[in-house]
Short mmCIF file of C-alpha atoms in Angstrom, two decimals:
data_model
loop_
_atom_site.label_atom_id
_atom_site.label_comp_id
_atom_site.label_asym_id
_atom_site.label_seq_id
_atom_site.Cartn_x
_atom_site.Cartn_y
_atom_site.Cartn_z
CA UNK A 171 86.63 118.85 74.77
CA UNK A 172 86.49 119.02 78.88
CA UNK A 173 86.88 122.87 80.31
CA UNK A 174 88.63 120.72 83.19
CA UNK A 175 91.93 121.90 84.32
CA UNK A 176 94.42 120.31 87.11
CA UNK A 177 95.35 122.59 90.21
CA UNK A 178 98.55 122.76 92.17
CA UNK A 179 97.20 120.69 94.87
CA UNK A 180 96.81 122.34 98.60
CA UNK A 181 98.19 121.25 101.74
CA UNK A 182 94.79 121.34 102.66
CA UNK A 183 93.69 119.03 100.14
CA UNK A 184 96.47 116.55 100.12
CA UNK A 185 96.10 116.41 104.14
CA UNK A 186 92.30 115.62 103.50
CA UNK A 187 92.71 112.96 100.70
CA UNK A 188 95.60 111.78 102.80
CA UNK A 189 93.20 111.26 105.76
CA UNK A 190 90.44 109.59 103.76
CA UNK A 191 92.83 106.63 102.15
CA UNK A 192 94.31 105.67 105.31
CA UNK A 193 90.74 105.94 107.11
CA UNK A 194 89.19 103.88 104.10
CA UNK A 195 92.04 101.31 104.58
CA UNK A 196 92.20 101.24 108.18
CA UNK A 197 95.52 101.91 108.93
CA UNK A 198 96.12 103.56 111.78
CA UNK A 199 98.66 107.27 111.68
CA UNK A 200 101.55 105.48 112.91
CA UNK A 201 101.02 102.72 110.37
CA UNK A 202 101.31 105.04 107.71
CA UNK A 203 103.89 107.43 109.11
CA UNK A 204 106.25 104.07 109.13
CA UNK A 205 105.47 103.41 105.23
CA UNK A 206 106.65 106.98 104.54
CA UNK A 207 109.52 106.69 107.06
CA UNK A 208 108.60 109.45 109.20
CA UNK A 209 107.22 110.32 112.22
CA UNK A 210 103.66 110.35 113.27
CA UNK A 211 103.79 113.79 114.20
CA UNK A 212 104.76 114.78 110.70
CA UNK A 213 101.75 112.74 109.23
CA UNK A 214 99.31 114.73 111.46
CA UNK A 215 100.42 117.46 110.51
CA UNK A 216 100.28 116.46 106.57
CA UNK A 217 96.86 115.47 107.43
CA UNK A 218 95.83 118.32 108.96
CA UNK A 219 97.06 120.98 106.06
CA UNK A 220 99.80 122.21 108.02
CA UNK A 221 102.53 120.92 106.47
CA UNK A 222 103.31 120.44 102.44
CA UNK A 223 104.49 116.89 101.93
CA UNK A 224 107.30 116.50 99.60
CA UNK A 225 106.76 114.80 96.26
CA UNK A 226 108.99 111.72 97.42
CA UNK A 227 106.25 111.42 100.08
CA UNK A 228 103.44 111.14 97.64
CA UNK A 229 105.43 109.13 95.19
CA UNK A 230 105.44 106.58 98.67
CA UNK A 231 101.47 107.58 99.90
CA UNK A 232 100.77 106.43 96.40
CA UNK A 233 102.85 103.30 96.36
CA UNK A 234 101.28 102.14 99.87
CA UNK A 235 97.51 103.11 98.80
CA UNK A 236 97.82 101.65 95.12
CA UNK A 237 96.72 105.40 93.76
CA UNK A 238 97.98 107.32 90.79
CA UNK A 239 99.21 110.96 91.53
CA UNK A 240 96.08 111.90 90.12
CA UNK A 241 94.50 110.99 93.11
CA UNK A 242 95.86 114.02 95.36
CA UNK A 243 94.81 116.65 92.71
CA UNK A 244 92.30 118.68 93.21
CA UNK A 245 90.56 118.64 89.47
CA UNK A 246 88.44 121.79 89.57
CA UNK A 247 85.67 122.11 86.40
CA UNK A 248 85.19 125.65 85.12
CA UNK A 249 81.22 125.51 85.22
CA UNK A 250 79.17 127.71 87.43
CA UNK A 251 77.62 124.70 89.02
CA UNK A 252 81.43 123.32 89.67
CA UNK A 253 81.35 124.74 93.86
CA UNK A 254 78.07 123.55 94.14
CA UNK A 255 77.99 119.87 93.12
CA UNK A 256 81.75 119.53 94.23
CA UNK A 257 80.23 117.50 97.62
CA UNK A 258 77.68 115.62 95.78
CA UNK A 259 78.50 114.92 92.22
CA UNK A 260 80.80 113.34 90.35
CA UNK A 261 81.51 113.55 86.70
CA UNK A 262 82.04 110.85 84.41
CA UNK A 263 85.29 111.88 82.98
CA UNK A 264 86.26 113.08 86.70
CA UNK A 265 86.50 110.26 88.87
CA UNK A 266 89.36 109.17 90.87
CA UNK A 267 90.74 105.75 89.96
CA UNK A 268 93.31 103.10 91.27
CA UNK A 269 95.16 100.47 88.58
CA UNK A 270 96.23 97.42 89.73
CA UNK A 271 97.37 94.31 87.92
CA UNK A 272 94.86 94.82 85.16
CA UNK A 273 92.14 96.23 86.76
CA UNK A 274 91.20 99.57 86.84
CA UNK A 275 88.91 100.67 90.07
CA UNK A 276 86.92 104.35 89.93
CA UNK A 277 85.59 106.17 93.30
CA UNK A 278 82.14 107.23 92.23
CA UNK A 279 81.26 109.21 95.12
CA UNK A 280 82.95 112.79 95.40
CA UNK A 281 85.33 111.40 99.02
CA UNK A 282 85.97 107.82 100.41
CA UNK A 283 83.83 106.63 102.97
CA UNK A 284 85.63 104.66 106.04
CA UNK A 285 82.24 103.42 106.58
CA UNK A 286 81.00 102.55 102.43
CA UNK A 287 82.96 102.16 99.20
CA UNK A 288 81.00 102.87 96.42
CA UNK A 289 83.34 101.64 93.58
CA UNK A 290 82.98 100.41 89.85
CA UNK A 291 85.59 98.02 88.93
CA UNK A 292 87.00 96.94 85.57
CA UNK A 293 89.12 93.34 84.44
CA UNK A 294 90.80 93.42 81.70
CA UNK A 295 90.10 89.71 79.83
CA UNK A 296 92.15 86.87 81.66
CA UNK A 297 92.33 88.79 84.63
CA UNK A 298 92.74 87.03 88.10
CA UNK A 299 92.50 88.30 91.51
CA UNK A 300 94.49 87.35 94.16
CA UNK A 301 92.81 86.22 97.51
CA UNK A 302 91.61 88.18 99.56
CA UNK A 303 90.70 88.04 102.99
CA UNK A 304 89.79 91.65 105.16
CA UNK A 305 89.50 91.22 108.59
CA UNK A 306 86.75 93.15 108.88
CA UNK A 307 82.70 93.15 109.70
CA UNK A 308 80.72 94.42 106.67
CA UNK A 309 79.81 93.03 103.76
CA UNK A 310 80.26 93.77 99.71
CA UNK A 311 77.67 93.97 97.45
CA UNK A 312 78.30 93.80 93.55
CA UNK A 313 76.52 94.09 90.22
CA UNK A 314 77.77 92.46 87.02
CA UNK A 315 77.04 95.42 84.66
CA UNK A 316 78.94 94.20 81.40
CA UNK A 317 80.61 90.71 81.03
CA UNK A 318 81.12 87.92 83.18
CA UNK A 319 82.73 86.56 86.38
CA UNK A 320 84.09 83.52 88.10
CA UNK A 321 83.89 84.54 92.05
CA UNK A 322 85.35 82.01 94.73
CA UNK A 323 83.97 83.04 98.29
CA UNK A 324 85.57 80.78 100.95
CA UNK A 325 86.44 78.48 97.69
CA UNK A 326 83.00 77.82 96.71
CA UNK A 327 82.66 79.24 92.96
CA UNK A 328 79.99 80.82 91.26
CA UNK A 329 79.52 82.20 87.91
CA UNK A 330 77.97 85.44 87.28
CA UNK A 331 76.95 86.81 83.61
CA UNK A 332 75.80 90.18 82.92
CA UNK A 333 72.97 91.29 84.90
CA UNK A 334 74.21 89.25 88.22
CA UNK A 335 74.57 90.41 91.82
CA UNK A 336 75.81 89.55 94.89
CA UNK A 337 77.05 89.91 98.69
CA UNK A 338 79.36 87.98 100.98
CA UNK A 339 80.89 88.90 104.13
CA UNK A 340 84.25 90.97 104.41
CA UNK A 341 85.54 88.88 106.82
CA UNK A 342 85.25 85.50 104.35
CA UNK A 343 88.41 84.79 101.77
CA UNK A 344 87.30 85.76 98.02
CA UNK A 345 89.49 86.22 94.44
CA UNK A 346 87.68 86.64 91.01
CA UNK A 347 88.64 86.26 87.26
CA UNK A 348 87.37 87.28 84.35
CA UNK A 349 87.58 84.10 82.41
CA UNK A 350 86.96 85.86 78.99
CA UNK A 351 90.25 86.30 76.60
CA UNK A 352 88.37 89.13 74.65
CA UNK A 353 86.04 91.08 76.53
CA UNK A 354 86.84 93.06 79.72
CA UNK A 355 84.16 92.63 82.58
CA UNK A 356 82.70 95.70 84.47
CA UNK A 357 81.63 95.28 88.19
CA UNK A 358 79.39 97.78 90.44
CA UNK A 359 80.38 97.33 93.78
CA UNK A 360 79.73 98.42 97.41
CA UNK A 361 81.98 97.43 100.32
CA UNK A 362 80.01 97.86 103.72
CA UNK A 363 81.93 98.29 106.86
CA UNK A 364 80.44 98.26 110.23
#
């Protein structure tokens, strides 16, 4: 049984994992402070770890980013190495995730990137993307690590089995399914911005 407990989380911390969701997403302060009707100057402020944000305001952050409360506490593990790798390493049974529709997507790198995601995705069976288009220079990269995948890029399909890879530009229209009614499919991927 995990030593792991939750913390209250700190302005400090909230303001911090506030900053890196928006800056991961791209949306700009006043974008943001719109979503969670209030003013710019109060989102600063949240970001920087002067102010406490209000539960009704993380309900909303969480709503606009896709995120589970989870996501804005600070889970601390009671090891002696716990300070040390908190920068660099992250445990299995730790990771920040997002659900969506059926898929559940886990950060495996300790903070969001607004330059890389680093991100390992998983489809429950029948599950179908909608398309996406970012419009945005980078690329992603994936891995098929268990299952398999139908992947449209710019509505030319491929199918990938276990073992697969592959990249595409951000800036081209994708969508993916996992066309098996049994077995969920499990996805590495990397999302390059530039």
């Amino acid at each position: 049984m995990s030593n792991s407990v939750f913390e209250v989380p700190t302005p400090d911390h909230v303001g911090k994992t506030l900053r890196e969701l928006r800056r991961s997403r791209r949306i700009t302060i006043q974008q943001l402070a719109e979503g969670l009707n209030r003013s710019t100057g109060y989102v600063s402020q949240l970001e920087r770890g002067l102010s406490q944000p209000t539960l009704k305001d993380l309900y909303a952050a969480c709503t606009i980013f896709g995120v589970p409360m989870s996501w804005f506490v600070d889970l601390e593990e009671k090891q002696p190495d716990a300070e040390r790798e908190k920068d660099i390493v992250v445990r299995s049974g730790q990771r920040r995730f997002m659900l969506h529709r059926g898929a559940r997507t886990e950060l495996l790198t300790p903070q969001l990137d607004s330059d890389v995601e680093f991100m390992m995705s998983t489809f429950e069976p029948g599950l179908e993307t909608e398309p996406k288009n970012v419009p945005t220079s980078g690329a992603e990269y994936g891995y098929i690590l268990k299952g398999r995948l139908e992947l449209w890029v710019d509505e030319e399909k491929f199918e990938l089995v276990e073992g697969d890879s592959y990249r595409f530009n951000r800036s081209s229209t994708y969508r993916s399914h996992n066309p098996s009614k049994t077995e969920p499919t499990i996805i590495i991927w990397v999302g390059v911005y530039k």
